[in-house]
Short mmCIF file of C-alpha atoms in Angstrom, two decimals:
data_model
loop_
_atom_site.label_atom_id
_atom_site.label_comp_id
_atom_site.label_asym_id
_atom_site.label_seq_id
_atom_site.Cartn_x
_atom_site.Cartn_y
_atom_site.Cartn_z
CA MET A 27 12.88 2.17 -35.22
CA ASP A 28 10.94 1.39 -32.00
CA GLN A 29 7.28 0.87 -33.07
CA PHE A 30 3.79 0.17 -31.44
CA ARG A 31 0.99 -1.65 -33.42
CA TRP A 32 -2.46 -1.61 -32.76
CA GLY A 33 -5.36 -3.24 -34.12
CA GLY A 34 -8.92 -1.92 -34.09
CA SER A 35 -12.43 -3.26 -34.96
CA SER A 36 -12.26 -2.12 -38.31
CA GLY A 37 -9.91 -4.49 -38.77
CA ALA A 38 -6.78 -2.42 -39.80
CA ILE A 39 -3.32 -2.47 -38.26
CA ARG A 40 -1.15 0.72 -37.52
CA ARG A 41 2.15 0.87 -36.91
CA PHE A 42 2.96 4.31 -34.66
CA ALA A 43 6.95 5.17 -33.92
CA THR A 44 7.24 5.38 -30.62
CA SER A 45 9.51 8.29 -30.27
CA ASP A 46 6.37 10.73 -31.37
CA GLY A 47 3.61 8.35 -31.97
CA ALA A 48 3.79 9.46 -35.90
CA LEU A 49 1.93 6.96 -38.08
CA ILE A 50 3.86 4.87 -40.14
CA GLY A 51 2.97 3.95 -43.33
CA GLY A 52 -0.90 3.23 -43.93
CA ALA A 53 -2.84 1.04 -42.62
CA ALA A 54 -3.18 -2.51 -43.44
CA ASP A 55 -6.60 -3.96 -43.70
CA VAL A 56 -6.21 -7.64 -42.75
CA ALA A 57 -9.61 -8.40 -41.77
CA GLN A 58 -10.07 -8.98 -45.33
CA GLU A 59 -6.51 -11.36 -45.63
CA GLY A 60 -5.72 -14.60 -45.97
CA PHE A 61 -7.83 -17.52 -46.67
CA HIS A 62 -11.87 -17.80 -46.86
CA ASP A 63 -13.73 -20.76 -47.67
CA GLY A 64 -17.19 -19.77 -47.56
CA SER A 65 -17.50 -21.48 -44.22
CA ARG A 66 -19.11 -20.03 -40.93
CA GLY A 67 -15.54 -20.97 -39.44
CA ALA A 68 -14.14 -18.39 -41.71
CA GLU A 69 -16.82 -15.66 -40.69
CA VAL A 70 -16.09 -16.73 -37.13
CA TYR A 71 -11.83 -16.67 -37.48
CA ARG A 72 -12.86 -12.88 -38.94
CA ALA A 73 -12.24 -11.20 -35.52
CA CYS A 74 -8.96 -13.53 -35.19
CA ALA A 75 -7.79 -11.98 -38.65
CA ILE A 76 -7.37 -8.59 -37.07
CA CYS A 77 -4.80 -9.63 -34.78
CA HIS A 78 -3.26 -13.33 -36.58
CA SER A 79 -2.09 -14.29 -39.99
CA LEU A 80 -2.39 -17.94 -41.27
CA GLN A 81 0.89 -17.12 -43.02
CA PRO A 82 3.66 -18.70 -42.08
CA GLY A 83 6.19 -16.82 -40.32
CA ASP A 84 3.80 -13.46 -40.95
CA HIS A 85 4.54 -11.77 -37.39
CA SER A 86 3.56 -8.34 -38.78
CA HIS A 87 0.05 -8.08 -36.85
CA ALA A 88 -0.30 -7.73 -33.55
CA GLY A 89 -0.33 -11.29 -32.44
CA PRO A 90 2.05 -14.51 -34.14
CA SER A 91 0.98 -16.20 -37.34
CA LEU A 92 -1.13 -19.12 -36.74
CA HIS A 93 -0.11 -21.04 -39.85
CA GLY A 94 0.58 -24.55 -38.62
CA ILE A 95 -0.73 -23.92 -34.76
CA PHE A 96 -1.98 -27.61 -33.88
CA ASP A 97 0.34 -29.26 -31.72
CA ARG A 98 2.27 -26.74 -31.23
CA PRO A 99 3.33 -25.32 -27.97
CA ILE A 100 1.79 -22.21 -26.58
CA ALA A 101 4.65 -19.59 -27.09
CA SER A 102 6.86 -21.51 -29.30
CA VAL A 103 6.79 -19.18 -32.96
CA GLU A 104 10.18 -18.54 -33.95
CA GLY A 105 10.38 -14.73 -34.79
CA TYR A 106 7.39 -13.42 -32.26
CA ALA A 107 8.20 -12.18 -28.99
CA PHE A 108 5.84 -13.37 -26.45
CA SER A 109 4.44 -12.18 -23.20
CA PRO A 110 6.13 -13.76 -20.33
CA ALA A 111 3.00 -15.04 -19.11
CA LEU A 112 2.24 -17.26 -22.44
CA ARG A 113 5.78 -18.46 -22.03
CA ASP A 114 5.50 -19.59 -18.78
CA LEU A 115 2.40 -21.75 -19.57
CA ASP A 116 2.30 -25.27 -20.40
CA ILE A 117 -0.25 -25.57 -22.72
CA VAL A 118 -0.32 -27.59 -26.32
CA TRP A 119 -2.38 -26.19 -29.29
CA THR A 120 -4.89 -28.73 -30.22
CA PRO A 121 -8.34 -28.31 -31.15
CA GLN A 122 -9.19 -28.91 -27.82
CA THR A 123 -7.37 -26.27 -26.18
CA VAL A 124 -8.45 -23.64 -29.06
CA ALA A 125 -12.25 -24.66 -28.44
CA GLU A 126 -11.39 -24.13 -24.48
CA LEU A 127 -9.41 -21.07 -24.93
CA PHE A 128 -12.46 -19.12 -26.86
CA GLU A 129 -15.07 -21.05 -23.95
CA LEU A 130 -13.10 -19.53 -21.24
CA GLY A 131 -11.88 -16.55 -22.74
CA PRO A 132 -7.81 -15.34 -22.98
CA ASP A 133 -8.46 -13.50 -19.11
CA LEU A 134 -8.90 -17.15 -17.92
CA TYR A 135 -6.82 -19.52 -20.13
CA THR A 136 -4.07 -17.54 -20.55
CA PRO A 137 -3.61 -15.02 -17.97
CA GLY A 138 -1.34 -12.29 -18.33
CA SER A 139 -1.09 -12.56 -21.88
CA ARG A 140 -1.45 -9.42 -24.05
CA MET A 141 -4.87 -10.95 -25.95
CA PRO A 142 -7.45 -9.07 -25.73
CA ASP A 143 -10.71 -10.66 -23.69
CA GLN A 144 -12.30 -12.54 -27.53
CA ARG A 145 -14.87 -15.49 -26.36
CA VAL A 146 -16.98 -17.51 -29.30
CA ALA A 147 -20.08 -18.02 -27.19
CA ASP A 148 -21.87 -20.38 -29.22
CA PRO A 149 -20.19 -23.83 -29.49
CA ALA A 150 -20.98 -24.41 -32.87
CA ASP A 151 -19.48 -21.34 -33.62
CA ARG A 152 -16.05 -22.62 -31.36
CA GLN A 153 -16.47 -25.81 -33.55
CA ALA A 154 -16.63 -24.49 -36.90
CA LEU A 155 -13.53 -21.97 -35.78
CA VAL A 156 -11.78 -25.28 -35.01
CA GLU A 157 -12.57 -27.02 -38.13
CA PHE A 158 -12.03 -23.57 -40.54
CA LEU A 159 -8.37 -23.45 -38.23
CA ASP A 160 -7.52 -26.81 -39.23
CA ARG A 161 -7.90 -26.27 -42.86
CA ALA A 162 -6.38 -23.08 -43.32
CA SER A 163 -3.39 -23.28 -41.06
CA ARG A 164 -1.66 -25.66 -42.87
#
C-alpha cells in the first residue's frame, strides 16, 4: 500500500494511504522515543526526534535513522529513499558539518532536500546537540 507520513510539532507521526487519505494505524509519539540523558543536547534533539530515530535501521519516521551518523556520507543509509538533491551532494557528516547544517539551515546547506527548515541559532545549543548525537548515535 502506498502511504505518506506527516510529522508535526506535536511530536506525532501519522501515516495516510495515498489512495484515499485514510489514517493508517494510530499516531506514533516519537518525541518521547529514544535516548535521553538529561543533557541540553538531548533537549535540543527533541525537535529532531519528530523526524529521526537513533535506532539502527529505523526508517519508520519521515527522515532516516541518525544511528552512526558521524563519518557517514550524506544520503548513504541503506533502506531509506533520499531525495535526488541529497544524493547529488558531497558531504560527510562530521560534528562540524552537522553544526553547519543547523547554523545555516537545510535550505542553504542541503538545498532541494525534503528536510524542513530547522536552525539552531545558539552556538552552545548546536555544540550540545552535536555532543549528544556523538553519544546517542553509536
